[in-house]
């Protein structure tokens, strides 16, 4: 750690202060003018990869807006948070998008939600808020109520396309997509030349909700509902943030249980993805078999947590439900069967010629682009980037288990498939190791107390990649600011590179190969765009089948 | 007279039977995929349901949109009428094989025209793909038919299906016909025109209600015609040989018809099961695969011309 | 064969002369109307006369007395219409009629831009030259009218004077035609010299030795091949036909090309006793090469008329394949069927290609554009044109029960069961070409009529074409359907004609065909009945059930839909052209190393001079060279 801090000595005048947030997170304060130098230093000298920009309306604390730029230093196993304080009345900061392509969305989001201006940003269109949202209302600012629906003049979305390009709309409702998003594929013949993306159709306002209505202890349950497949990671990550910020000591057994459930979630998520990928390839047989193999895993989850999904066992300070002895044997038995069936299935799948031919060589994401966009998870590992939060920034019980991180150099769809395939085997292995070493003891920390205005930051490896949470605690057992960055948030912008010169038939496959979880990605308030009306619908009416 | 009546009965029977054959195929496909699958009469239920639904016409569509599915099904039924299930010499004429080929092309084109007439860009993408496949597979078929013409000396379907010529080129031609039936049936891996995930059903995207029912039925008929063509040409001689002892004419052609139809159904189901194990081809792969497989009928034609 | 005197033959001549010389006196739009009406009247007469000659197996003659003071050496000029000529006169009349009626409205488009007076002079002259070409039994007259046809066509192709492209295309056409004509003239003059008389009847009694025969056949084939755009002598056609006004394109593609087929049949087949086998194979090979080439080139075209021009190259390939196949099979009765199928295809092609060019013209008339990338969605505005285009495209693709199917079916059958290996392979390829034809005409239909509107379509002034144009389209479309169902009407007379010409005993084969044809008709009737019945039922049903008009489905985004909701025509079939790219590469090298250098050399030579004299001198020079060569050969051998 000292080594890291001393390396910042070179930027004497630029850096105002450095301190630790916790054991693996360094907070560096700087000014807007020196921002570029610090960022350049981190990305070039320290080889940091961009993660996210967090915007905080801290005017109640010190009269300014905070912009926190997060970088991950994988080799040094640290996160560097660069904080810039912007004055409250007219916050402006130069945009780093020209340097780092991955910062594009973060900056647009902060502009939409907090009203901070980014100078020289190449793409000033709305990202999060709908077209009919009033321009001057910034939902995440403290003075804006979470119940507000601000209607302004409707400006249709301006897609960027060149003159005589043929654009094929792909979404928001498409038989292939499981969640609504809009991809516009610009094609020439059967090749995609470019894409245009408009997402955030299911923005639910979770972050604002967290600030406005929920207490610190209620948030883990809401966090779990951020995603339909990988909700548990959000819950764990959030709990880790609070535990880090408040200095709470989580019992070992709880950490092991959390890791166990996380790995079960990884297995079922990857198997689901395999089925979906087969379906996209037109190979429905593979789809059906993958999900058949997945089913016992869901039973396991139900056995251990009481639910197939959305487990609801996390609390700040530990878990709510313990692992019974008799379950452990069952878990190992089921996992062995799953492994057997899975091995057979993978051997069969990798022998189907059509599947192989279509996966190889399509959807290329070169390593340099991958670094520039800051991609995470299997997408990164398939592009020769060895990034895995479980190894780089170990959390929960991962320091005690040994596993391999599969990295492929091919950078294509096939590589992403193989990474996920291998990860399932690794996960099964990890679970067995965890069950072997499971310590006895309490599962929940006693007397949890969280102080005010403490900052916390943590990351968890979701099946889709690195999931990052940031919390600044507030008064009365609430959070002041809660920021979630789901892994797909970093991966979707990289689609622009992957879909370039891609045959049209492989476009859906490429989109599916990053395993996009749009529910995770979209997070804020939803307004009824079509009619512009807002509804208060009582629960009873919904139960009786009310329709708009 | 009676023979013509029997032939007509065959056609009606087959047309009514096609949905349940599809039901069987769906069951088999489900079992291979470790599912239970829909009830056998499911396709009937689907078609009846579709007929009762509302018809939505896009505002960019022309009248051809409504007319095209009917043209498609008319040509399909006509093609069915020409296939000699009864293997009887009195129906059919010289060159009706070519007529069936053209009718099948017409049926495909008619469906595509309906899709194109809807004004949806995905229909254009899909019809471009389907026509690419049609063009590639017609070369394949042309060579196969040429082989048959050379070896049998005739293009009458009845003559081809009752005469027995055993030689390497003919065997190869039969195999080529089987593959052609596979390509033509628009099943994975060759269902590039209707690729649901990629182009959202392609030409069928705007059809709804009764039109969709007719289109589905027409597609099913196209599959059955392709399988029947293979059965009648390849297995017809065997059937004719088997039933030759039967003296009563009417009985013999009835048995012929039953056997032919049963074997067509069997071919249909076998091809359906095979397609379950495939993923979908990219368009380029599909065309290249057909081009590579065209070696088979080419060799058979060469052999036939050499006298083998 | 009965000979009957029919004065109407002369009436046609007079009417056309009047159209050509009198109407220009009226100037402008009036001259256009007069010449079009007069030409249509003459065309109707042509149709009637040729039907009479064909169906009743008659030869119609008429004699014109030539005044002595003209000092031409002959006292009378005979117009003779025998059944063979009648076939071609029939298509001349049909397409002439519809093109003239069409031109009534269409050429108005050139008011103020083009020289209408010139048009009203040249256009009837064009038709007149072809008419006279067909009705003469005199070799010199044939040559003269052949040249006249070439020159009038030149003026018509270059009608849009100010477009550089049109002028170049017309020039290229003229030079290539002249080269062809040169060869034809030389061979025919040789025949005249050797025979001592200029009448066909005398020529047919001639006997030659083999070397001379082969030379003459080669010259005639190349000469007529250039005119009918047989590969590799076709390169003028895709440039010239799109540039002419659309009704003239219909005539060019539908009739003028077929004049070469007529010439070949008249001279090579009827007058010379030859080695049928070799000639037949050469013609068939050139034919299938044209068919393949034309079709694969048409697949990648984005200009509607150029697509059709390449299609013409392809379909003429079919005709030559059939004729060549027939010659190869001689004296097998199948040869009659093959040749008749080819000639039936000539007639059918004239009808549906003429119709297609007329529809393309209608599109140009209303939108001013030939570019398929920019058109689209015309079905709602131009229903008659769309239906005609649809029928014509289906007909040319060979879809039963339309007329194209019959001729293609006959060609393929006769070649497949012929027993000749090469012809069988060609027939297999012909099925492939048929699918290609369907492919590129689907592209035309889709991009021009069915898909969503492109940039060229500005809503206000796009509506159906004026009545004359619509009527001519409807007539040809009706003919497509009629001749598809009642194909015997034309097929039997044509069979009879060739039966006589080639003197083969094919009664039995024709009987066999008849019984088949009857059954074919039965199936066609079934198709039509089912279609009619189901469509009627369907349309009635739809009135009962619920129908709702909705916006086209773009996956649920109201504001996110792209501006252009249709595909680019250059994006069609990219996978196919990529996979079968060897065809295109072959074409590239063929052009690069052979065709383009030759054409460019010609053009450069001629463009140094820019007046009529040069062309005449050029012809004279070539002629003299060839005649000298021929005389040398004749003397030596």
PDB file of N, CA and C in Angstrom, chain A residues 169-170 174-176 190 279 281-285 288-289 292 348 353-354 357-358 505-506, chain B residues 32-35 121-122 125 129 188 196-198 200 276-283 285:
ATOM      1  N   UNK A 169     -34.003  -2.279 -37.280  1.00  0.00           N
ATOM      2  CA  UNK A 169     -34.284  -2.125 -35.851  1.00  0.00           C
ATOM      3  C   UNK A 169     -34.308  -3.485 -35.169  1.00  0.00           C
ATOM      4  N   UNK A 170     -33.756  -3.539 -33.998  1.00  0.00           N
ATOM      5  CA  UNK A 170     -33.616  -4.800 -33.288  1.00  0.00           C
ATOM      6  C   UNK A 170     -34.040  -4.549 -31.873  1.00  0.00           C
ATOM      7  N   UNK A 174     -38.349  -7.893 -29.213  1.00  0.00           N
ATOM      8  CA  UNK A 174     -37.811  -8.777 -30.240  1.00  0.00           C
ATOM      9  C   UNK A 174     -37.886 -10.192 -29.698  1.00  0.00           C
ATOM     10  N   UNK A 175     -38.191 -11.144 -30.558  1.00  0.00           N
ATOM     11  CA  UNK A 175     -38.347 -12.500 -30.047  1.00  0.00           C
ATOM     12  C   UNK A 175     -37.097 -13.019 -29.353  1.00  0.00           C
ATOM     13  N   UNK A 176     -35.989 -12.445 -29.706  1.00  0.00           N
ATOM     14  CA  UNK A 176     -34.747 -12.959 -29.150  1.00  0.00           C
ATOM     15  C   UNK A 176     -34.414 -12.352 -27.804  1.00  0.00           C
ATOM     16  N   UNK A 190     -25.305  -8.565 -45.938  1.00  0.00           N
ATOM     17  CA  UNK A 190     -25.491  -9.384 -44.744  1.00  0.00           C
ATOM     18  C   UNK A 190     -24.451  -9.059 -43.689  1.00  0.00           C
ATOM     19  N   UNK A 279     -30.041 -21.410 -28.292  1.00  0.00           N
ATOM     20  CA  UNK A 279     -31.286 -20.998 -28.923  1.00  0.00           C
ATOM     21  C   UNK A 279     -31.032 -19.952 -29.981  1.00  0.00           C
ATOM     22  N   UNK A 281     -28.477 -19.676 -31.701  1.00  0.00           N
ATOM     23  CA  UNK A 281     -27.868 -20.339 -32.845  1.00  0.00           C
ATOM     24  C   UNK A 281     -28.867 -21.189 -33.607  1.00  0.00           C
ATOM     25  N   UNK A 282     -30.088 -21.259 -33.102  1.00  0.00           N
ATOM     26  CA  UNK A 282     -31.067 -22.077 -33.790  1.00  0.00           C
ATOM     27  C   UNK A 282     -30.984 -23.522 -33.369  1.00  0.00           C
ATOM     28  N   UNK A 283     -30.227 -23.782 -32.325  1.00  0.00           N
ATOM     29  CA  UNK A 283     -29.973 -25.157 -31.917  1.00  0.00           C
ATOM     30  C   UNK A 283     -30.799 -25.423 -30.679  1.00  0.00           C
ATOM     31  N   UNK A 284     -32.104 -25.608 -30.897  1.00  0.00           N
ATOM     32  CA  UNK A 284     -32.994 -25.692 -29.745  1.00  0.00           C
ATOM     33  C   UNK A 284     -32.754 -26.904 -28.883  1.00  0.00           C
ATOM     34  N   UNK A 285     -32.232 -27.946 -29.498  1.00  0.00           N
ATOM     35  CA  UNK A 285     -31.952 -29.141 -28.706  1.00  0.00           C
ATOM     36  C   UNK A 285     -30.963 -28.808 -27.597  1.00  0.00           C
ATOM     37  N   UNK A 288     -32.671 -26.905 -24.782  1.00  0.00           N
ATOM     38  CA  UNK A 288     -33.455 -27.716 -23.852  1.00  0.00           C
ATOM     39  C   UNK A 288     -32.570 -28.518 -22.917  1.00  0.00           C
ATOM     40  N   UNK A 289     -31.508 -29.072 -23.455  1.00  0.00           N
ATOM     41  CA  UNK A 289     -30.656 -29.901 -22.600  1.00  0.00           C
ATOM     42  C   UNK A 289     -29.918 -29.076 -21.577  1.00  0.00           C
ATOM     43  N   UNK A 292     -32.185 -28.436 -18.850  1.00  0.00           N
ATOM     44  CA  UNK A 292     -32.490 -29.644 -18.084  1.00  0.00           C
ATOM     45  C   UNK A 292     -31.386 -29.903 -17.067  1.00  0.00           C
ATOM     46  N   UNK A 348     -20.656 -32.924 -26.396  1.00  0.00           N
ATOM     47  CA  UNK A 348     -21.533 -33.006 -27.555  1.00  0.00           C
ATOM     48  C   UNK A 348     -21.589 -31.669 -28.274  1.00  0.00           C
ATOM     49  N   UNK A 353     -20.940 -29.135 -35.709  1.00  0.00           N
ATOM     50  CA  UNK A 353     -20.166 -28.310 -36.633  1.00  0.00           C
ATOM     51  C   UNK A 353     -20.724 -26.912 -36.817  1.00  0.00           C
ATOM     52  N   UNK A 354     -22.065 -26.847 -36.938  1.00  0.00           N
ATOM     53  CA  UNK A 354     -22.639 -25.530 -37.223  1.00  0.00           C
ATOM     54  C   UNK A 354     -22.343 -24.574 -36.092  1.00  0.00           C
ATOM     55  N   UNK A 357     -18.696 -23.466 -36.232  1.00  0.00           N
ATOM     56  CA  UNK A 357     -18.404 -22.576 -37.346  1.00  0.00           C
ATOM     57  C   UNK A 357     -18.946 -21.186 -37.107  1.00  0.00           C
ATOM     58  N   UNK A 358     -20.107 -21.116 -36.461  1.00  0.00           N
ATOM     59  CA  UNK A 358     -20.675 -19.793 -36.288  1.00  0.00           C
ATOM     60  C   UNK A 358     -20.023 -19.037 -35.155  1.00  0.00           C
ATOM     61  N   UNK A 505     -26.233 -12.612 -39.320  1.00  0.00           N
ATOM     62  CA  UNK A 505     -26.704 -13.764 -38.562  1.00  0.00           C
ATOM     63  C   UNK A 505     -26.018 -13.853 -37.217  1.00  0.00           C
ATOM     64  N   UNK A 506     -24.818 -13.308 -37.119  1.00  0.00           N
ATOM     65  CA  UNK A 506     -24.103 -13.448 -35.855  1.00  0.00           C
ATOM     66  C   UNK A 506     -24.339 -12.281 -34.934  1.00  0.00           C
TER      67      UNK A 506
ATOM     68  N   UNK B  32     -36.503 -35.933 -28.171  1.00  0.00           N
ATOM     69  CA  UNK B  32     -35.052 -35.881 -28.347  1.00  0.00           C
ATOM     70  C   UNK B  32     -34.475 -34.786 -27.460  1.00  0.00           C
ATOM     71  N   UNK B  33     -35.251 -33.722 -27.251  1.00  0.00           N
ATOM     72  CA  UNK B  33     -34.749 -32.641 -26.431  1.00  0.00           C
ATOM     73  C   UNK B  33     -35.071 -32.832 -24.963  1.00  0.00           C
ATOM     74  N   UNK B  34     -35.429 -34.039 -24.591  1.00  0.00           N
ATOM     75  CA  UNK B  34     -35.743 -34.369 -23.207  1.00  0.00           C
ATOM     76  C   UNK B  34     -36.909 -33.552 -22.672  1.00  0.00           C
ATOM     77  N   UNK B  35     -37.872 -33.261 -23.532  1.00  0.00           N
ATOM     78  CA  UNK B  35     -39.102 -32.642 -23.054  1.00  0.00           C
ATOM     79  C   UNK B  35     -40.244 -33.599 -23.319  1.00  0.00           C
ATOM     80  N   UNK B 121     -38.930  -4.448 -43.522  1.00  0.00           N
ATOM     81  CA  UNK B 121     -37.584  -4.695 -44.044  1.00  0.00           C
ATOM     82  C   UNK B 121     -37.056  -6.075 -43.711  1.00  0.00           C
ATOM     83  N   UNK B 122     -37.509  -6.657 -42.614  1.00  0.00           N
ATOM     84  CA  UNK B 122     -37.030  -7.996 -42.301  1.00  0.00           C
ATOM     85  C   UNK B 122     -37.541  -9.005 -43.293  1.00  0.00           C
ATOM     86  N   UNK B 125     -35.050  -8.963 -46.071  1.00  0.00           N
ATOM     87  CA  UNK B 125     -33.833  -9.710 -45.746  1.00  0.00           C
ATOM     88  C   UNK B 125     -34.100 -11.197 -45.888  1.00  0.00           C
ATOM     89  N   UNK B 129     -32.583 -14.104 -48.506  1.00  0.00           N
ATOM     90  CA  UNK B 129     -31.925 -15.330 -48.074  1.00  0.00           C
ATOM     91  C   UNK B 129     -32.574 -16.566 -48.660  1.00  0.00           C
ATOM     92  N   UNK B 188     -34.203 -26.482 -39.525  1.00  0.00           N
ATOM     93  CA  UNK B 188     -32.799 -26.328 -39.175  1.00  0.00           C
ATOM     94  C   UNK B 188     -32.033 -27.453 -39.816  1.00  0.00           C
ATOM     95  N   UNK B 196     -36.014 -17.260 -36.439  1.00  0.00           N
ATOM     96  CA  UNK B 196     -36.777 -16.451 -35.494  1.00  0.00           C
ATOM     97  C   UNK B 196     -35.916 -15.522 -34.657  1.00  0.00           C
ATOM     98  N   UNK B 197     -34.808 -16.024 -34.083  1.00  0.00           N
ATOM     99  CA  UNK B 197     -34.056 -15.053 -33.277  1.00  0.00           C
ATOM    100  C   UNK B 197     -33.398 -13.963 -34.095  1.00  0.00           C
ATOM    101  N   UNK B 198     -33.029 -14.297 -35.322  1.00  0.00           N
ATOM    102  CA  UNK B 198     -32.225 -13.297 -36.006  1.00  0.00           C
ATOM    103  C   UNK B 198     -33.077 -12.240 -36.653  1.00  0.00           C
ATOM    104  N   UNK B 200     -36.528 -12.286 -36.716  1.00  0.00           N
ATOM    105  CA  UNK B 200     -37.890 -12.283 -36.210  1.00  0.00           C
ATOM    106  C   UNK B 200     -38.872 -12.840 -37.205  1.00  0.00           C
ATOM    107  N   UNK B 276     -33.215 -32.080 -35.788  1.00  0.00           N
ATOM    108  CA  UNK B 276     -33.148 -31.690 -34.389  1.00  0.00           C
ATOM    109  C   UNK B 276     -31.720 -31.600 -33.917  1.00  0.00           C
ATOM    110  N   UNK B 277     -30.859 -32.375 -34.539  1.00  0.00           N
ATOM    111  CA  UNK B 277     -29.493 -32.401 -34.041  1.00  0.00           C
ATOM    112  C   UNK B 277     -28.623 -31.331 -34.659  1.00  0.00           C
ATOM    113  N   UNK B 278     -29.191 -30.438 -35.434  1.00  0.00           N
ATOM    114  CA  UNK B 278     -28.398 -29.419 -36.096  1.00  0.00           C
ATOM    115  C   UNK B 278     -28.650 -28.044 -35.528  1.00  0.00           C
ATOM    116  N   UNK B 279     -27.645 -27.193 -35.599  1.00  0.00           N
ATOM    117  CA  UNK B 279     -27.851 -25.769 -35.348  1.00  0.00           C
ATOM    118  C   UNK B 279     -28.135 -25.108 -36.684  1.00  0.00           C
ATOM    119  N   UNK B 280     -28.487 -23.848 -36.676  1.00  0.00           N
ATOM    120  CA  UNK B 280     -28.820 -23.200 -37.948  1.00  0.00           C
ATOM    121  C   UNK B 280     -27.564 -22.704 -38.639  1.00  0.00           C
ATOM    122  N   UNK B 281     -27.551 -22.833 -39.950  1.00  0.00           N
ATOM    123  CA  UNK B 281     -26.421 -22.340 -40.722  1.00  0.00           C
ATOM    124  C   UNK B 281     -26.498 -20.838 -40.880  1.00  0.00           C
ATOM    125  N   UNK B 282     -25.364 -20.202 -40.950  1.00  0.00           N
ATOM    126  CA  UNK B 282     -25.317 -18.827 -41.438  1.00  0.00           C
ATOM    127  C   UNK B 282     -25.621 -18.915 -42.922  1.00  0.00           C
ATOM    128  N   UNK B 283     -26.138 -17.866 -43.520  1.00  0.00           N
ATOM    129  CA  UNK B 283     -26.560 -17.936 -44.919  1.00  0.00           C
ATOM    130  C   UNK B 283     -25.425 -18.393 -45.809  1.00  0.00           C
ATOM    131  N   UNK B 285     -22.840 -20.125 -45.096  1.00  0.00           N
ATOM    132  CA  UNK B 285     -22.542 -21.534 -44.899  1.00  0.00           C
ATOM    133  C   UNK B 285     -23.574 -22.397 -45.605  1.00  0.00           C
TER     134      UNK B 285
END
